CSV table of C-alpha atoms and ligand atoms in Angstrom, one decimal:
chain,number,residue,atom,x,y,z
A,14,MET,CA,20.4,10.2,4.0
A,15,LYS,CA,19.4,11.8,0.6
A,16,PHE,CA,16.6,10.5,-1.7
A,17,ALA,CA,16.9,10.9,-5.3
A,18,SER,CA,14.3,10.8,-8.1
A,19,THR,CA,14.3,7.9,-10.3
A,20,ARG,CA,14.3,10.3,-13.3
A,21,GLY,CA,17.4,12.0,-12.3
A,22,ALA,CA,16.1,15.5,-13.0
A,23,ALA,CA,15.1,16.8,-9.5
A,24,ASP,CA,17.3,17.6,-6.6
A,25,ALA,CA,17.8,15.0,-4.0
A,26,LEU,CA,16.0,15.7,-0.8
A,27,GLY,CA,16.1,14.6,2.9
A,28,PHE,CA,13.7,12.2,4.3
A,29,SER,CA,11.3,14.8,5.5
A,30,GLY,CA,11.3,16.7,2.2
A,31,ALA,CA,10.8,13.5,0.1
A,32,VAL,CA,7.8,12.6,2.3
A,33,MET,CA,6.1,16.0,2.1
A,34,GLU,CA,6.8,16.2,-1.7
A,35,GLY,CA,5.4,12.7,-2.4
A,36,LEU,CA,6.3,12.8,-6.1
A,37,ALA,CA,9.6,14.3,-7.3
A,38,SER,CA,9.4,17.5,-9.3
A,39,ASP,CA,10.5,15.6,-12.5
A,40,GLY,CA,7.6,13.2,-12.3
A,41,GLY,CA,9.8,10.6,-10.8
A,42,LEU,CA,9.7,8.6,-7.5
A,43,PHE,CA,12.0,9.1,-4.7
A,44,VAL,CA,14.6,6.3,-3.8
A,45,PRO,CA,17.3,6.2,-1.3
A,46,GLU,CA,20.6,7.4,-2.9
A,47,THR,CA,22.4,4.4,-1.3
A,48,LEU,CA,20.8,1.4,0.2
A,49,PRO,CA,22.2,0.7,3.8
A,50,ASP,CA,23.5,-2.7,4.5
A,51,THR,CA,21.4,-4.3,7.3
A,52,SER,CA,22.8,-7.7,7.2
A,53,CYS,CA,25.1,-7.1,10.2
A,54,LYS,CA,22.2,-5.7,12.2
A,55,LEU,CA,19.6,-8.5,11.6
A,56,GLU,CA,20.8,-10.7,14.7
A,57,SER,CA,20.8,-7.8,16.9
A,58,TRP,CA,17.1,-7.1,15.8
A,59,ARG,CA,15.9,-10.6,16.6
A,60,GLY,CA,13.2,-10.7,19.2
A,61,LEU,CA,12.4,-7.0,19.2
A,62,PRO,CA,8.8,-6.0,19.4
A,63,TYR,CA,7.4,-4.8,16.0
A,64,PRO,CA,7.4,-1.0,16.8
A,65,LYS,CA,10.9,-1.2,18.2
A,66,LEU,CA,12.1,-3.1,15.0
A,67,CYS,CA,10.3,-0.6,12.9
A,68,PHE,CA,12.0,2.3,14.6
A,69,GLU,CA,15.5,0.7,14.4
A,70,PHE,CA,14.9,0.2,10.6
A,71,LEU,CA,13.5,3.6,9.8
A,72,ARG,CA,16.0,5.4,11.7
A,73,LEU,CA,18.6,4.3,9.1
A,74,PHE,CA,16.6,6.5,6.6
A,75,ALA,CA,14.8,9.3,8.6
A,76,ASP,CA,18.0,10.8,10.0
A,77,ASP,CA,16.7,14.4,9.7
A,78,ILE,CA,14.1,13.5,12.5
A,79,PRO,CA,15.5,13.5,16.2
A,80,ALA,CA,15.4,9.7,17.2
A,81,SER,CA,13.2,10.2,20.2
A,82,ASP,CA,10.6,11.9,18.0
A,83,LEU,CA,10.7,9.2,15.4
A,84,GLU,CA,10.3,6.4,18.0
A,85,LYS,CA,7.0,8.2,19.4
A,86,ILE,CA,5.6,8.5,15.9
A,87,VAL,CA,6.3,5.0,15.1
A,88,ASP,CA,4.8,3.7,18.5
A,89,LEU,CA,1.8,5.6,17.9
A,90,SER,CA,1.4,4.3,14.5
A,91,TYR,CA,1.0,0.6,15.6
A,92,LYS,CA,-1.4,1.3,18.7
A,93,LYS,CA,-4.5,0.8,16.8
A,94,PHE,CA,-3.7,-2.8,15.8
A,95,ASP,CA,-5.7,-5.6,17.4
A,96,ASP,CA,-2.9,-8.2,17.7
A,97,ALA,CA,0.0,-7.8,20.0
A,98,GLN,CA,2.3,-9.1,17.5
A,99,ILE,CA,1.1,-6.5,15.0
A,100,ALA,CA,2.1,-8.8,12.1
A,101,PRO,CA,1.7,-12.3,13.3
A,102,LEU,CA,3.3,-15.1,11.4
A,103,SER,CA,1.1,-18.3,11.5
A,104,LYS,CA,2.4,-21.6,10.5
A,105,LEU,CA,0.1,-23.6,8.3
A,106,ASP,CA,2.4,-26.5,7.7
A,107,GLU,CA,6.2,-27.2,7.8
A,108,LYS,CA,6.7,-25.2,4.6
A,109,THR,CA,3.8,-22.8,4.5
A,110,TYR,CA,3.4,-19.8,6.5
A,111,LEU,CA,1.0,-17.0,6.5
A,112,LEU,CA,2.0,-13.4,7.4
A,113,GLU,CA,-1.1,-11.8,8.7
A,114,LEU,CA,-1.1,-8.1,7.6
A,115,TYR,CA,-4.8,-7.4,8.4
A,116,HIS,CA,-4.8,-6.5,12.0
A,117,GLY,CA,-4.7,-2.9,11.6
A,118,PRO,CA,-7.8,-0.6,12.1
A,119,THR,CA,-9.2,-1.0,8.4
A,120,LEU,CA,-8.1,-4.6,8.4
A,121,ALA,CA,-5.8,-4.5,5.4
A,122,PHE,CA,-2.0,-4.2,5.1
A,123,LYS,CA,-2.2,-0.6,3.9
A,124,ASP,CA,-2.7,0.3,7.5
A,125,PHE,CA,1.0,-0.5,8.2
A,126,ALA,CA,2.1,2.5,6.0
A,127,LEU,CA,-0.9,4.9,6.2
A,128,GLN,CA,-1.0,4.9,10.1
A,129,PHE,CA,2.6,5.8,10.0
A,130,LEU,CA,2.3,8.3,7.2
A,131,GLY,CA,-0.7,10.1,9.0
A,132,ASN,CA,1.4,10.4,12.1
A,133,LEU,CA,4.5,11.6,10.2
A,134,TYR,CA,2.4,14.2,8.4
A,135,GLU,CA,1.1,15.6,11.6
A,136,TYR,CA,4.4,15.8,13.0
A,137,LEU,CA,6.0,17.5,9.9
A,138,LEU,CA,3.2,19.9,9.5
A,139,GLU,CA,3.3,21.0,13.2
A,140,LYS,CA,7.0,21.5,12.9
A,141,SER,CA,6.7,23.7,9.6
A,142,GLY,CA,3.6,25.5,10.7
A,143,ARG,CA,1.8,24.4,7.7
A,144,VAL,CA,-1.7,22.9,7.1
A,145,ILE,CA,-2.8,20.5,4.2
A,146,ASN,CA,-6.1,19.5,2.7
A,147,VAL,CA,-5.8,16.0,1.3
A,148,LEU,CA,-8.0,15.3,-1.7
A,149,GLY,CA,-8.4,11.9,-3.2
A,150,ALA,CA,-10.7,9.4,-5.1
A,151,THR,CA,-11.4,5.9,-4.2
A,152,SER,CA,-13.3,2.9,-5.4
A,153,GLY,CA,-13.1,1.4,-1.9
A,154,ASP,CA,-10.2,0.4,0.0
A,155,THR,CA,-7.3,2.9,-0.1
A,156,GLY,CA,-9.8,5.6,0.9
A,157,SER,CA,-10.6,3.9,4.2
A,158,ALA,CA,-7.0,3.3,5.1
A,159,ALA,CA,-6.0,6.7,4.2
A,160,ILE,CA,-8.9,8.2,6.1
A,161,ASN,CA,-8.1,6.1,9.1
A,162,GLY,CA,-4.5,7.2,9.0
A,163,LEU,CA,-5.4,10.9,9.1
A,164,LEU,CA,-8.5,11.2,11.2
A,165,GLY,CA,-8.3,13.4,14.0
A,166,LYS,CA,-4.8,14.6,13.0
A,167,LYS,CA,-4.1,18.4,13.6
A,168,ASN,CA,-3.6,20.6,10.6
A,169,VAL,CA,-5.1,18.1,8.1
A,170,SER,CA,-8.5,18.0,6.5
A,171,VAL,CA,-9.4,15.0,4.3
A,172,PHE,CA,-11.8,14.8,1.5
A,173,ILE,CA,-12.5,11.6,-0.2
A,174,LEU,CA,-14.7,11.1,-3.3
A,175,TYR,CA,-16.2,7.9,-4.1
A,176,PRO,CA,-18.9,6.7,-6.5
A,177,ASP,CA,-22.4,6.6,-4.6
A,178,GLY,CA,-23.7,3.1,-4.5
A,179,ARG,CA,-20.7,1.6,-6.1
A,180,VAL,CA,-18.5,0.8,-3.0
A,181,SER,CA,-19.5,-2.0,-0.8
A,182,PRO,CA,-21.6,-1.0,2.2
A,183,LEU,CA,-18.8,-2.0,4.6
A,184,GLN,CA,-16.3,0.1,2.6
A,185,GLU,CA,-18.6,3.0,2.9
A,186,ARG,CA,-19.1,2.5,6.5
A,187,GLN,CA,-15.3,2.5,6.9
A,188,MET,CA,-15.0,5.8,5.4
A,189,ALA,CA,-18.3,7.4,6.6
A,190,CYS,CA,-18.6,6.2,10.4
A,191,THR,CA,-15.4,7.4,11.8
A,192,GLY,CA,-17.0,10.3,13.7
A,193,ALA,CA,-13.8,12.5,12.9
A,194,GLN,CA,-14.3,16.1,12.5
A,195,ASN,CA,-11.6,16.6,9.9
A,196,VAL,CA,-12.7,13.7,7.5
A,197,PHE,CA,-15.2,14.5,4.8
A,198,PRO,CA,-16.3,11.3,2.7
A,199,ILE,CA,-18.2,12.6,-0.4
A,200,ALA,CA,-20.5,10.3,-2.3
A,201,ILE,CA,-20.6,11.4,-5.9
A,202,ASN,CA,-23.5,10.9,-8.2
A,203,GLY,CA,-21.4,9.1,-10.8
A,204,THR,CA,-18.6,6.5,-11.3
A,205,PHE,CA,-15.1,6.2,-10.0
A,206,ASP,CA,-13.7,7.5,-13.1
A,207,ASP,CA,-15.8,10.8,-12.6
A,208,ALA,CA,-14.6,11.0,-9.1
A,209,GLN,CA,-10.9,10.5,-10.2
A,210,ALA,CA,-11.5,13.1,-13.1
A,211,ILE,CA,-12.7,15.7,-10.5
A,212,VAL,CA,-9.6,15.1,-8.4
A,213,LYS,CA,-7.3,15.6,-11.4
A,214,GLU,CA,-9.1,18.8,-12.5
A,215,LEU,CA,-8.8,20.3,-9.1
A,216,PHE,CA,-5.2,19.5,-8.8
A,217,ALA,CA,-4.6,21.1,-12.3
A,218,ARG,CA,-6.2,24.4,-11.0
A,219,LEU,CA,-2.8,25.5,-9.6
A,220,ASP,CA,-4.1,28.8,-7.9
A,221,PHE,CA,-6.7,26.6,-6.1
A,222,LYS,CA,-4.2,23.9,-5.4
A,223,LYS,CA,-1.8,26.4,-3.9
A,224,GLN,CA,-4.2,28.5,-1.9
A,225,TRP,CA,-5.7,25.4,-0.2
A,226,SER,CA,-2.5,23.3,-0.1
A,227,LEU,CA,-4.1,20.5,-1.7
A,228,ALA,CA,-2.2,17.1,-1.1
A,229,ALA,CA,-2.7,13.6,-2.6
A,230,VAL,CA,-2.8,10.3,-1.0
A,231,ASN,CA,-1.2,7.9,-3.4
A,232,SER,CA,0.8,4.6,-3.1
A,233,ILE,CA,4.1,6.1,-4.2
A,234,ASN,CA,5.2,7.8,-1.1
A,235,LEU,CA,8.6,6.9,-0.1
A,236,ALA,CA,7.6,6.6,3.6
A,237,ARG,CA,5.0,4.0,2.8
A,238,ILE,CA,7.5,1.9,1.0
A,239,LEU,CA,10.0,2.0,3.9
A,240,ALA,CA,7.5,1.3,6.5
A,241,GLN,CA,6.3,-1.8,4.5
A,242,CYS,CA,10.0,-3.2,4.4
A,243,VAL,CA,9.7,-3.8,8.2
A,244,TYR,CA,7.3,-6.8,8.2
A,245,TYR,CA,9.3,-8.7,5.8
A,246,ILE,CA,12.3,-8.5,8.3
A,247,TYR,CA,10.1,-9.2,11.2
A,248,ALA,CA,8.7,-12.4,9.5
A,249,TYR,CA,12.3,-13.5,8.5
A,250,LEU,CA,13.4,-13.2,12.2
A,251,LYS,CA,10.4,-15.1,13.3
A,252,LEU,CA,10.9,-18.0,11.0
A,253,PRO,CA,12.8,-21.1,12.4
A,254,LYS,CA,16.6,-20.2,11.9
A,255,GLU,CA,17.4,-23.1,9.6
A,256,ILE,CA,14.8,-22.4,7.1
A,257,ALA,CA,14.5,-18.6,7.1
A,258,PRO,CA,17.1,-17.8,4.3
A,259,SER,CA,15.3,-20.2,1.9
A,260,ALA,CA,11.9,-18.6,2.3
A,261,LYS,CA,10.1,-17.2,-0.7
A,262,PHE,CA,7.6,-14.4,-0.1
A,263,VAL,CA,4.4,-14.7,-2.1
A,264,VAL,CA,2.7,-11.4,-2.4
A,265,PRO,CA,-0.8,-10.6,-3.8
A,266,THR,CA,0.2,-7.6,-6.0
A,267,GLY,CA,-1.4,-4.5,-7.6
A,268,ASN,CA,0.6,-1.3,-7.7
A,269,PHE,CA,3.8,-3.3,-6.7
A,270,GLY,CA,4.2,-1.2,-3.5
A,271,ASN,CA,4.2,-4.2,-1.0
A,272,ILE,CA,6.4,-6.6,-3.0
A,273,LEU,CA,8.9,-3.8,-3.9
A,274,ALA,CA,9.4,-3.3,-0.1
A,275,GLY,CA,10.3,-7.0,0.4
A,276,TRP,CA,12.6,-6.8,-2.5
A,277,LEU,CA,14.3,-3.8,-1.1
A,278,ALA,CA,14.6,-5.3,2.4
A,279,HIS,CA,16.4,-8.1,0.5
A,280,LYS,CA,18.7,-5.8,-1.4
A,281,MET,CA,19.5,-4.4,1.9
A,282,GLY,CA,20.8,-7.8,3.3
A,283,MET,CA,17.8,-9.8,4.3
A,284,PRO,CA,18.4,-13.3,3.0
A,285,ALA,CA,15.3,-14.8,0.8
A,286,ARG,CA,14.9,-17.4,-1.9
A,287,GLY,CA,12.7,-15.0,-3.8
A,288,PHE,CA,9.6,-13.0,-4.3
A,289,CYS,CA,6.5,-14.1,-6.1
A,290,VAL,CA,4.3,-11.5,-7.8
A,291,ALA,CA,0.9,-13.1,-7.5
A,292,THR,CA,-1.5,-11.3,-9.7
A,293,ASN,CA,-5.2,-11.8,-10.4
A,294,GLN,CA,-6.7,-11.6,-13.8
A,295,ASN,CA,-5.3,-8.1,-14.2
A,296,ASP,CA,-2.0,-9.5,-15.1
A,297,ILE,CA,0.3,-6.9,-16.7
A,298,LEU,CA,3.1,-7.9,-14.2
A,299,TYR,CA,2.6,-11.5,-14.7
A,300,ARG,CA,3.1,-11.2,-18.5
A,301,LEU,CA,5.9,-9.0,-17.9
A,302,PHE,CA,7.8,-11.4,-15.6
A,303,LYS,CA,7.0,-14.3,-18.1
A,304,THR,CA,7.9,-12.6,-21.2
A,305,GLY,CA,9.8,-9.2,-20.5
A,306,ARG,CA,6.9,-7.4,-22.3
A,307,TYR,CA,5.4,-4.7,-20.3
A,308,GLU,CA,2.0,-4.1,-22.0
A,309,ILE,CA,-1.0,-2.4,-20.6
A,310,GLY,CA,-4.3,-4.3,-21.0
A,311,LYS,CA,-7.8,-3.5,-20.1
A,312,VAL,CA,-8.9,-3.6,-16.3
A,313,GLU,CA,-11.4,-6.3,-15.7
A,314,PRO,CA,-13.0,-6.1,-12.2
A,315,SER,CA,-12.3,-9.1,-10.0
A,316,TYR,CA,-13.1,-10.7,-6.7
A,317,ALA,CA,-9.8,-9.0,-5.6
A,318,PRO,CA,-10.6,-5.4,-6.3
A,319,SER,CA,-7.6,-3.9,-4.8
A,320,MET,CA,-5.4,-5.5,-7.3
A,321,ASP,CA,-7.7,-4.4,-10.2
A,322,ILE,CA,-5.2,-2.2,-12.0
A,323,GLN,CA,-3.0,-2.3,-15.0
A,324,VAL,CA,-0.4,0.3,-14.5
A,325,SER,CA,1.7,-0.5,-11.4
A,326,SER,CA,2.8,2.9,-10.2
A,327,ASN,CA,5.5,1.6,-8.1
A,328,PHE,CA,7.1,-0.4,-10.9
A,329,GLU,CA,9.2,2.6,-11.8
A,330,ARG,CA,11.3,2.0,-8.7
A,331,PHE,CA,12.1,-1.4,-9.9
A,332,ILE,CA,13.0,-0.3,-13.3
A,333,TYR,CA,15.5,2.2,-11.8
A,334,PHE,CA,17.4,-0.5,-9.9
A,335,ALA,CA,17.1,-3.0,-12.7
A,336,GLU,CA,18.7,-0.6,-15.1
A,337,ASN,CA,21.4,0.1,-12.7
A,338,LYS,CA,20.2,3.7,-11.7
A,339,ASN,CA,20.5,4.8,-15.3
A,340,THR,CA,17.9,7.6,-15.0
A,341,ALA,CA,18.0,8.5,-18.6
A,342,LYS,CA,17.0,5.0,-19.4
A,343,VAL,CA,14.2,5.2,-16.9
A,344,ARG,CA,13.0,8.4,-18.6
A,345,GLU,CA,13.0,6.7,-21.9
A,346,ILE,CA,11.1,3.7,-20.8
A,347,MET,CA,8.5,5.7,-18.8
A,348,SER,CA,7.8,8.1,-21.6
A,349,ALA,CA,7.5,5.4,-24.2
A,350,PHE,CA,5.2,3.5,-22.0
A,351,LYS,CA,3.1,6.5,-21.4
A,352,SER,CA,2.7,7.2,-25.1
A,353,THR,CA,2.4,3.7,-26.4
A,354,GLY,CA,1.2,1.6,-23.4
A,355,LYS,CA,4.1,-0.8,-23.7
A,356,TRP,CA,7.7,-1.4,-23.4
A,357,ILE,CA,9.6,-4.4,-24.6
A,358,PHE,CA,12.7,-5.1,-22.6
A,359,SER,CA,15.4,-6.5,-24.9
A,360,SER,CA,17.2,-8.4,-22.1
A,361,PHE,CA,14.9,-8.7,-19.0
A,362,ASN,CA,16.4,-9.7,-15.8
A,363,PRO,CA,13.6,-10.6,-13.3
A,364,ASP,CA,16.3,-10.6,-10.5
A,365,ALA,CA,14.6,-12.5,-7.5
A,366,PHE,CA,11.0,-12.3,-8.8
A,367,SER,CA,8.8,-14.8,-10.1
A,368,SER,CA,5.1,-14.6,-10.9
A,369,THR,CA,1.7,-16.4,-10.8
A,370,ARG,CA,-1.8,-15.4,-12.2
A,371,CYS,CA,-5.1,-16.3,-10.4
A,372,GLY,CA,-8.5,-15.9,-12.1
A,373,ASP,CA,-11.7,-15.5,-10.2
A,374,SER,CA,-12.7,-19.1,-10.3
A,375,SER,CA,-9.3,-20.0,-8.9
A,376,ILE,CA,-9.7,-17.4,-6.1
A,377,LYS,CA,-12.8,-19.3,-4.9
A,378,ASN,CA,-11.1,-22.6,-5.3
A,379,ASN,CA,-8.1,-21.4,-3.4
A,380,ILE,CA,-10.3,-20.0,-0.6
A,381,ARG,CA,-11.9,-23.6,-0.3
A,382,LEU,CA,-8.8,-25.5,-0.6
A,383,VAL,CA,-6.9,-23.5,2.2
A,384,PHE,CA,-10.0,-23.7,4.5
A,385,GLU,CA,-10.4,-27.6,3.9
A,386,LYS,CA,-6.6,-28.1,4.3
A,387,TYR,CA,-5.8,-25.7,7.3
A,388,GLY,CA,-9.2,-24.6,8.6
A,389,LYS,CA,-8.2,-21.0,7.9
A,390,ILE,CA,-10.3,-18.4,6.1
A,391,ILE,CA,-8.4,-16.3,3.7
A,392,ASP,CA,-9.7,-13.2,1.8
A,393,PRO,CA,-9.8,-13.1,-2.1
A,394,HIS,CA,-6.5,-11.0,-2.3
A,395,THR,CA,-4.6,-13.6,-0.2
A,396,ALA,CA,-6.2,-16.4,-2.1
A,397,CYS,CA,-4.2,-15.3,-5.3
A,398,GLY,CA,-1.1,-16.0,-3.3
A,399,PHE,CA,-2.1,-19.8,-3.0
A,400,GLU,CA,-2.2,-20.2,-6.8
A,401,GLU,CA,1.0,-22.1,-7.6
A,402,LEU,CA,3.2,-22.8,-4.3
A,403,ASP,CA,6.3,-24.6,-5.2
A,404,GLY,CA,7.8,-27.2,-3.1
A,405,GLY,CA,10.0,-24.8,-1.0
A,406,VAL,CA,9.5,-22.7,2.0
A,407,ASN,CA,6.7,-20.1,1.4
A,408,VAL,CA,5.6,-17.2,3.3
A,409,VAL,CA,2.2,-16.0,1.9
A,410,LEU,CA,1.4,-12.4,2.8
A,411,SER,CA,-2.2,-12.2,3.7
A,412,THR,CA,-3.2,-8.6,2.9
A,413,ALA,CA,-6.9,-8.3,4.1
A,414,HIS,CA,-9.2,-9.7,6.7
A,415,PRO,CA,-11.6,-12.2,5.1
A,416,ALA,CA,-14.7,-10.5,6.8
A,417,LYS,CA,-14.2,-7.5,4.5
A,418,PHE,CA,-15.4,-9.8,1.6
A,419,PRO,CA,-18.4,-11.7,2.9
A,420,GLU,CA,-20.0,-12.5,-0.4
A,421,VAL,CA,-17.2,-14.2,-2.1
A,422,ILE,CA,-16.3,-16.1,1.1
A,423,LYS,CA,-20.0,-17.3,1.3
A,424,SER,CA,-19.9,-18.5,-2.2
A,425,ALA,CA,-16.7,-20.4,-1.7
A,426,ILE,CA,-17.1,-22.1,1.7
A,427,SER,CA,-19.8,-22.7,4.3
A,428,ALA,CA,-18.1,-20.9,7.1
A,429,GLU,CA,-18.3,-17.1,7.7
A,430,ALA,CA,-15.5,-14.8,8.9
A,431,LYS,CA,-16.4,-12.2,11.4
A,432,SER,CA,-14.7,-9.2,12.7
A,433,PRO,CA,-15.8,-7.2,15.8
A,434,ILE,CA,-14.4,-4.1,14.2
A,435,LEU,CA,-16.8,-4.4,11.3
A,436,GLU,CA,-19.7,-5.6,13.4
A,437,GLU,CA,-19.3,-2.4,15.6
A,438,LEU,CA,-19.3,-0.2,12.5
A,439,LYS,CA,-22.7,-1.6,11.4
A,440,THR,CA,-24.2,0.1,14.6
A,441,ARG,CA,-22.9,3.5,13.7
A,442,ARG,CA,-24.5,6.4,12.0
A,443,ILE,CA,-23.2,7.3,8.4
A,444,GLU,CA,-22.1,10.9,8.1
A,445,ARG,CA,-21.3,11.6,4.5
A,446,LEU,CA,-21.7,14.5,2.2
A,447,GLU,CA,-23.5,14.1,-1.2
A,448,CYS,CA,-22.7,15.8,-4.3
A,449,LYS,CA,-23.2,16.1,-8.0
A,450,ALA,CA,-20.0,14.9,-10.0
A,451,ASP,CA,-19.0,18.5,-10.7
A,452,ALA,CA,-15.5,19.9,-10.0
A,453,ASP,CA,-16.9,23.4,-9.2
A,454,LEU,CA,-19.3,22.1,-6.5
A,455,ILE,CA,-16.6,19.9,-4.9
A,456,LYS,CA,-14.3,23.0,-4.9
A,457,GLN,CA,-17.1,24.8,-3.0
A,458,ILE,CA,-17.2,22.2,-0.4
A,459,ILE,CA,-13.3,22.4,0.2
A,460,GLU,CA,-13.6,26.2,0.3
A,461,LYS,CA,-16.3,25.9,3.2
A,462,ARG,CA,-14.9,23.1,5.1
A,463,GLY,CA,-11.2,23.0,4.3
A,464,ILE,CA,-8.6,24.0,6.8
A,465,ARG,CA,-6.4,27.3,6.3
A,466,LYS,CA,-3.8,28.9,8.0
B,13,PLP,C1,-3.7,-2.7,-2.1
B,13,PLP,C2,-3.8,-3.9,-1.8
B,13,PLP,C3,-3.2,-5.0,-2.6
B,13,PLP,C4,-2.0,-4.8,-3.6
B,13,PLP,O1,-1.0,-4.2,-3.0
B,13,PLP,P1,0.1,-3.3,-3.9
B,13,PLP,O2,1.0,-2.8,-3.0
B,13,PLP,O3,-0.6,-2.2,-4.5
B,13,PLP,O4,0.7,-4.2,-4.8
B,13,PLP,C5,-3.4,-6.3,-2.3
B,13,PLP,N1,-4.3,-6.6,-1.4
B,13,PLP,C6,-5.1,-5.8,-0.7
B,13,PLP,C7,-6.1,-6.3,0.3
B,13,PLP,C8,-4.8,-4.4,-0.8
B,13,PLP,O5,-5.5,-3.5,-0.2
């Protein structure tokens, strides 16, 4: 299968090429040239263990990797999950289900994609005889999931910059207590924006970038989206047969990667009643789906920090399909949005999407209500999904383990969430580098510790 750019000005690539490139050369995102129809396969997939289902789905796309290799890569990617179901679907009442996506090693749904991506990178690098130095900045969660996906991988070194003292102590431990030799968490004396600016500057030094094969971790990699389609299909197949087609998936949303994957699974033949874009107070997508106006606002820090963004990088993929693959139109919209911070759709068709918005006080309230009603502790991101459930069958995606957010939980309810993984982390030694917020100093660190062929 070939993967085309949403902006239409780059060559289509095979699966491996698109994964290694990340971003297309015209600045667009890779999308499958044609979406396979899985509707005739769904029944034969019923009852498969999660990794097997994942393999059966991904082989429809990754046809340039021998099937037996792909199966090994997939199997390995779900080994570090602490629940045999990988993505257990728990029933709260007759019409409300919780899809638990927090059983991976960093206790958030990003593990589903980043564990797979890490193994895929290792495999493709080995085959091509290449090495990469991954460089990224994080304000908390993505960094730990990326690190965990890449730790101990051959031919990869990882440098993750974060603002010293401004990520939570648990988040720092998730990055700095891995014990891996190829991972370098770097505490920067500055803000997240300073860290981000250094990363941008080093990527812009093209000679340096080339010499050290710098690679990015970002939420737009094609492999991440495809790996995330799988748990929607898994949940669909776990639901009672008579209600499964009428389920609406409610998805706590930031960069639009998670929910886009569900919608793509739907376009490929998985029945669903719809997809609810559940935002926090950073509500650019909520406003879009209510009014057709896509207009950037100011990022306001919330209790659900992994959703604190205004520009949703994966949204371009939705625009591509919504505009019937008219790549000239996608270019026009993206370029207008980049220069003016807005785009007003003249006739906006939300397709299967609806949307809700959840402020901080509602986040706490929803944590309390769900605990009182069902005895289940949910995290602040998942709480956004409980904002406005309609009367139909709803599957709320639970994107993080509540133990990652002890303060908010404590202020909402009297119970406490615990995770053995996080408890164990507290006993380990922190190993981190410290550095002034200066691109040249970071460059020196990479030159000293990076990997080279
Ligand atoms: C990343 C993240 C989100 C948002 O997911 P997107 O794919 O960016 O929409 C929601 N919840 C948690 C816990 C996350 O880490």
